[in-house]
Coordinates of C-alpha atoms and ligand atoms in Angstrom, one line a residue:
R10 CA 28.0 -9.1 -17.2
A11 CA 27.6 -5.3 -16.9
K12 CA 27.0 -5.7 -13.2
Q13 CA 30.4 -7.0 -12.6
Q14 CA 32.2 -4.3 -14.6
G15 CA 33.8 -1.8 -12.2
R16 CA 35.2 1.6 -13.2
N17 CA 38.6 0.1 -13.9
T18 CA 37.3 -2.0 -16.8
Y19 CA 39.9 -2.0 -19.6
C20 CA 38.5 -0.2 -22.6
F21 CA 40.9 -1.0 -25.5
Y22 CA 40.1 -4.5 -26.7
T23 CA 37.4 -5.1 -29.4
P24 CA 35.3 -2.4 -31.0
E25 CA 32.2 -3.9 -29.3
M26 CA 33.9 -3.6 -25.9
Q27 CA 35.0 -0.1 -26.7
A28 CA 31.4 0.8 -27.6
R29 CA 30.1 -0.8 -24.5
C30 CA 32.6 1.0 -22.4
L31 CA 31.9 4.4 -24.0
R32 CA 28.2 3.9 -23.5
Q33 CA 28.8 3.1 -19.8
L34 CA 30.8 6.3 -19.4
T35 CA 28.2 8.3 -21.2
V36 CA 25.4 6.8 -19.0
E37 CA 27.5 7.3 -15.8
N38 CA 28.2 11.0 -16.6
A39 CA 24.6 11.7 -17.5
L40 CA 23.3 9.8 -14.4
R41 CA 25.5 12.1 -12.2
R42 CA 23.2 15.0 -13.1
A43 CA 19.9 13.1 -13.4
M44 CA 18.8 13.9 -9.9
E45 CA 19.4 17.6 -9.9
K46 CA 18.0 17.9 -13.4
Q47 CA 14.8 16.1 -12.2
Q48 CA 15.0 13.4 -14.9
L49 CA 14.1 10.7 -12.4
S50 CA 10.6 9.5 -11.6
L51 CA 8.8 6.4 -10.2
N52 CA 6.4 4.1 -11.8
Y53 CA 4.1 1.9 -9.8
Q54 CA 2.9 -1.6 -10.7
V55 CA 0.0 -3.2 -9.0
Q56 CA 0.1 -6.5 -7.0
L57 CA -3.3 -8.1 -6.9
Q58 CA -5.2 -10.8 -5.1
A59 CA -5.8 -13.3 -7.9
Q60 CA -9.3 -14.3 -6.9
D61 CA -11.0 -10.9 -6.7
R62 CA -8.4 -8.6 -8.2
Q63 CA -8.2 -6.7 -4.9
L64 CA -5.2 -4.3 -4.7
I65 CA -2.7 -5.6 -2.2
G66 CA 0.4 -3.7 -3.1
L67 CA 2.3 -1.5 -5.5
E68 CA 5.9 -1.9 -6.6
A69 CA 7.9 1.3 -7.1
L70 CA 10.0 1.1 -10.2
L71 CA 12.6 3.7 -11.0
R72 CA 12.5 5.5 -14.4
W73 CA 15.1 7.8 -15.9
R74 CA 14.4 9.9 -19.0
H75 CA 17.5 11.8 -20.4
P76 CA 16.9 14.5 -23.1
E77 CA 19.4 12.8 -25.6
L78 CA 19.7 9.2 -24.3
G79 CA 15.9 8.9 -24.0
Q80 CA 14.4 6.5 -21.6
V81 CA 17.2 4.4 -20.1
P82 CA 16.0 1.2 -18.5
P83 CA 16.9 0.5 -14.8
G84 CA 18.5 -2.8 -16.0
E85 CA 21.1 -0.6 -17.7
F86 CA 21.6 2.3 -15.3
I87 CA 21.4 0.5 -11.9
P88 CA 24.5 -1.6 -12.6
V89 CA 26.3 1.6 -13.8
A90 CA 25.2 3.4 -10.6
E91 CA 26.4 0.4 -8.5
S92 CA 29.9 0.5 -10.0
S93 CA 30.3 4.3 -9.8
G94 CA 29.3 5.4 -6.3
L95 CA 26.0 6.9 -7.5
I96 CA 23.9 4.1 -6.2
L97 CA 23.5 5.4 -2.6
P98 CA 22.3 8.9 -3.5
L99 CA 20.0 7.3 -6.2
S100 CA 18.6 4.8 -3.7
N101 CA 18.0 7.5 -1.1
W102 CA 16.2 9.5 -3.7
V103 CA 13.9 6.6 -4.4
L104 CA 13.1 6.0 -0.7
R105 CA 12.4 9.7 -0.1
E106 CA 10.3 10.0 -3.3
V107 CA 8.2 6.9 -2.4
S108 CA 7.7 8.4 1.1
R109 CA 6.8 11.8 -0.2
Q110 CA 4.3 10.3 -2.7
L111 CA 2.8 8.0 -0.2
R112 CA 2.3 11.0 2.2
A113 CA 0.6 13.0 -0.6
W114 CA -1.7 10.2 -1.4
L115 CA -2.6 9.5 2.2
D116 CA -3.3 13.3 2.7
E117 CA -5.7 13.1 -0.2
G118 CA -7.6 10.4 1.6
L119 CA -6.7 7.7 -0.9
D120 CA -6.7 4.0 0.2
V121 CA -3.0 3.3 -0.4
P122 CA -1.7 -0.3 -0.1
R123 CA 1.7 -1.4 0.9
I124 CA 4.5 -0.1 -1.4
A125 CA 7.4 -2.3 -2.3
V126 CA 10.8 -0.7 -2.9
N127 CA 13.7 -2.4 -4.6
L128 CA 16.9 -2.2 -2.6
S129 CA 20.4 -2.0 -4.2
A130 CA 23.2 -4.2 -2.9
A131 CA 25.1 -1.2 -1.6
Q132 CA 22.1 0.1 0.2
F133 CA 21.4 -3.3 1.9
R134 CA 25.1 -3.4 3.0
Q135 CA 24.7 -0.3 5.1
P136 CA 24.8 -1.4 8.7
D137 CA 22.4 1.4 9.7
L138 CA 19.9 0.8 6.9
P139 CA 17.0 0.1 9.3
E140 CA 17.6 3.5 11.1
L141 CA 18.0 5.3 7.8
V142 CA 14.7 3.9 6.5
L143 CA 12.9 4.6 9.7
S144 CA 14.1 8.2 9.8
V145 CA 12.7 8.8 6.3
L146 CA 9.4 7.2 7.2
E147 CA 9.3 9.3 10.3
E148 CA 10.0 12.5 8.4
F149 CA 6.9 11.9 6.2
A150 CA 4.9 10.4 9.1
I151 CA 4.5 7.1 7.2
P152 CA 3.6 4.0 9.4
A153 CA 6.2 1.3 8.8
H154 CA 3.7 -1.3 7.6
Y155 CA 3.2 0.7 4.4
L156 CA 6.7 -0.3 3.3
E157 CA 8.1 -3.5 2.0
L158 CA 11.7 -3.7 0.9
E159 CA 12.7 -6.1 -1.9
L160 CA 16.1 -7.7 -2.0
T161 CA 17.6 -10.5 -4.1
E162 CA 18.9 -13.8 -2.9
S163 CA 22.5 -12.8 -3.9
M164 CA 22.2 -9.7 -1.7
A165 CA 21.1 -11.8 1.2
M166 CA 23.8 -14.4 0.7
E167 CA 26.7 -12.0 0.3
N168 CA 26.9 -11.8 4.1
P169 CA 24.2 -14.0 5.5
D170 CA 24.8 -13.0 9.2
L171 CA 24.6 -9.3 8.5
A172 CA 21.6 -9.9 6.3
A173 CA 19.8 -11.9 8.9
Q174 CA 20.5 -9.1 11.4
T175 CA 19.4 -6.3 9.1
I176 CA 16.2 -8.2 8.1
Q177 CA 15.4 -8.9 11.8
R178 CA 15.7 -5.3 12.7
L179 CA 13.5 -4.2 9.8
H180 CA 11.0 -6.9 10.8
Q181 CA 11.0 -5.6 14.4
A182 CA 10.4 -2.1 13.1
G183 CA 7.4 -3.3 11.2
I184 CA 8.9 -3.1 7.7
G185 CA 8.3 -6.1 5.5
V186 CA 11.1 -7.7 3.5
A187 CA 10.5 -9.6 0.2
I188 CA 13.0 -11.8 -1.6
D189 CA 12.8 -10.7 -5.3
D190 CA 13.4 -12.9 -8.3
F191 CA 13.2 -15.9 -6.0
G192 CA 14.4 -19.2 -7.4
T193 CA 17.1 -17.7 -9.6
G194 CA 19.7 -17.4 -6.9
Y195 CA 21.3 -20.0 -4.7
S196 CA 20.1 -19.2 -1.3
S197 CA 19.8 -22.4 0.7
M198 CA 16.7 -23.4 2.5
S199 CA 18.6 -23.6 5.8
Q200 CA 19.7 -20.0 5.5
L201 CA 16.3 -18.8 4.3
K202 CA 14.5 -19.9 7.5
H203 CA 16.9 -17.6 9.5
F204 CA 15.7 -14.6 7.6
R205 CA 12.6 -12.9 9.0
I206 CA 11.2 -12.2 5.5
S207 CA 7.5 -11.6 4.8
T208 CA 7.3 -12.4 1.0
L209 CA 8.8 -14.5 -1.7
K210 CA 8.5 -13.2 -5.2
I211 CA 8.5 -16.0 -7.8
D212 CA 10.8 -14.9 -10.6
R213 CA 9.1 -14.3 -13.9
S214 CA 11.3 -16.8 -15.7
F215 CA 9.3 -19.5 -14.0
V216 CA 6.0 -17.9 -14.9
N217 CA 6.9 -17.4 -18.5
D218 CA 6.6 -21.0 -19.7
L219 CA 4.5 -22.2 -16.8
V220 CA 1.6 -23.5 -18.9
S221 CA 3.8 -25.7 -21.1
S222 CA 6.8 -26.6 -19.0
S223 CA 6.4 -29.3 -16.3
D224 CA 9.8 -28.3 -14.9
D225 CA 8.6 -24.8 -14.3
Q226 CA 5.3 -26.1 -12.8
A227 CA 7.4 -28.2 -10.4
V228 CA 9.6 -25.2 -9.4
V229 CA 6.6 -22.9 -8.8
G230 CA 4.8 -25.6 -6.9
T231 CA 7.9 -26.1 -4.7
I232 CA 8.2 -22.4 -4.0
L233 CA 4.5 -22.2 -3.1
N234 CA 4.9 -25.1 -0.7
L235 CA 8.0 -23.5 0.8
A236 CA 6.2 -20.2 1.3
R237 CA 3.2 -22.0 2.9
S238 CA 5.4 -24.0 5.3
L239 CA 7.4 -20.9 6.3
D240 CA 4.2 -18.8 6.5
L241 CA 5.3 -16.3 3.9
R242 CA 3.3 -14.4 1.4
C243 CA 4.1 -15.4 -2.2
V244 CA 3.7 -13.2 -5.3
A245 CA 4.2 -14.4 -8.8
E246 CA 5.9 -11.9 -11.0
G247 CA 5.7 -11.4 -14.8
V248 CA 2.1 -12.7 -15.3
E249 CA 1.5 -11.8 -18.9
T250 CA -1.5 -14.0 -19.9
R251 CA -4.9 -15.2 -18.8
E252 CA -3.6 -18.8 -19.0
Q253 CA -0.7 -18.1 -16.7
L254 CA -3.0 -16.5 -14.2
D255 CA -5.4 -19.4 -14.3
Y256 CA -2.6 -21.9 -13.8
L257 CA -1.1 -20.0 -10.9
C258 CA -4.6 -19.9 -9.3
E259 CA -4.8 -23.7 -9.7
L260 CA -1.5 -24.1 -8.0
G261 CA -2.7 -22.0 -5.2
C262 CA -0.8 -18.8 -5.8
D263 CA -3.1 -16.1 -4.7
R264 CA -1.0 -13.0 -5.3
V265 CA 0.1 -11.8 -8.8
Q266 CA 1.9 -9.1 -10.6
G267 CA 2.5 -8.6 -14.3
F268 CA 1.6 -6.9 -17.5
Y269 CA -1.7 -9.0 -17.7
L270 CA -2.8 -7.4 -14.4
G271 CA -1.3 -4.0 -15.1
R272 CA 1.7 -2.3 -16.6
P273 CA 3.8 0.0 -14.5
M274 CA 2.0 3.4 -14.3
N275 CA 3.3 6.9 -13.7
A276 CA 2.3 8.7 -10.5
E277 CA -0.7 10.4 -12.0
Q278 CA -2.1 7.2 -13.5
T279 CA -1.5 5.5 -10.2
R280 CA -3.3 8.3 -8.3
R281 CA -6.3 7.8 -10.6
F282 CA -6.2 4.1 -10.1
L283 CA -6.2 4.5 -6.3
A284 CA -9.1 7.0 -6.6
H285 CA -11.2 4.8 -8.9
P286 CA -10.1 1.2 -8.5
A287 CA -13.3 -0.2 -9.9
T288 CA -13.0 1.5 -13.3
H289 CA -9.7 -0.2 -14.2
Ligands
C2E320 P1 12.3 -6.3 -10.5 O1 12.3 -5.7 -9.1 O2 12.2 -7.8 -10.6 O3 11.0 -5.6 -11.2 C1 10.2 -6.2 -12.1 C2 10.5 -5.9 -13.5 O4 9.8 -6.7 -14.4 C3 10.2 -4.4 -13.9 O5 11.2 -4.0 -14.9 C4 8.8 -4.5 -14.5 O6 8.5 -3.5 -15.3 C5 9.0 -5.8 -15.2 N1 7.7 -6.5 -15.4 C6 6.6 -6.4 -14.7 N2 5.6 -7.2 -15.1 C7 6.1 -7.8 -16.2 C8 5.6 -8.8 -17.2 O7 4.5 -9.2 -17.1 N3 6.5 -9.2 -18.2 C9 7.7 -8.7 -18.3 N4 8.5 -9.1 -19.3 N5 8.2 -7.8 -17.4 C10 7.5 -7.4 -16.4 P2 12.0 -2.6 -14.7 O8 11.1 -1.6 -14.2 O9 12.7 -2.4 -16.0 O10 13.0 -2.9 -13.6 C11 14.0 -3.9 -13.8 C12 14.8 -4.1 -12.5 O11 15.5 -2.9 -12.2 C13 13.9 -4.5 -11.3 O12 13.5 -5.8 -11.4 C14 14.8 -4.1 -10.2 O13 15.8 -5.1 -10.0 C15 15.6 -2.9 -10.8 N6 15.0 -1.7 -10.2 C16 13.9 -1.0 -10.7 N7 13.7 0.1 -9.9 C17 14.6 0.1 -8.9 C18 14.9 1.0 -7.8 O14 14.2 1.9 -7.5 N8 16.1 0.6 -7.1 C19 16.8 -0.5 -7.4 N9 17.9 -0.7 -6.6 N10 16.6 -1.3 -8.4 C20 15.5 -1.0 -9.2
MG321 MG1 11.4 -5.9 -7.5
MG322 MG1 11.6 -9.3 -9.6
MG323 MG1 14.1 -8.8 -11.8

């Protein structure tokens, strides 16, 4: 897996490995300059209340367009950033850009919902993460409740004690924490209850075959029950069809995100959406 490949990966085995390694180096070198060359931007994807399609959140998704490499997906460049020391500057850029954008929309008088920001593993490992986040929010005069931070189960389970502390401090500061891609990791129920999280995001792999797979129906039902008994919000990710949406509603999942509800939008499209929600 690309995620596990550090900088010291050996590059001389098969031609495929060589090509992969070369690509990784190319991406790494290009990524180094991406920030200063203003090649980064954020897209925003809506999270809606299933019943009335009311807007309840936006997830910020990082985009990188390089003049020669074209649009490089985050699934490719985030792991490269993680293994090359670029992830912290990149993550800080995302947090500042979200805050700057949020401030601009608020100043325009737009009705902005909570914005979810994906954390990187290295970012979540920083012991002073809550203070760092709060100082950025303060700089842009953003009330903490506008922000929700998304982390994965594996990030939380890497060091459960530190994770519980960090999440607790974020919670105390009024910042929500969501567990992303929930159900794909191996976090134990007994650990989960120690985390002061606000939201579980059901991974899209369970939504994909939901209508036909009784296994996936059981998993989604179990996650919804868990969320209910721990008093957590639950958002289903990757909703692509009307049938999936209906099934989720039937199961009692009232918050949804996915291409069927809306593709990730650039900042200008998002601004228009916030200004005229009814026309979309
Ligand atoms: P994620 O946080 O689970 O984000 C959801 C991904 O699913 C996004 O892909 C989104 O475009 C995609 N998606 C949304 N609805 C649907 C759907 O209905 N069907 C399908 N097939 N896909 C859907 P994207 O933007 O390529 O991001 C991939 C991953 O990269 C994210 O997964 C997240 O883990 C990471 N990522 C994105 N932005 C950031 C960032 O700013 N910082 C960090 N650390 N990671 C990020
Ligand atoms: Mg996410
Ligand atoms: Mg996800
Ligand atoms: Mg994901």
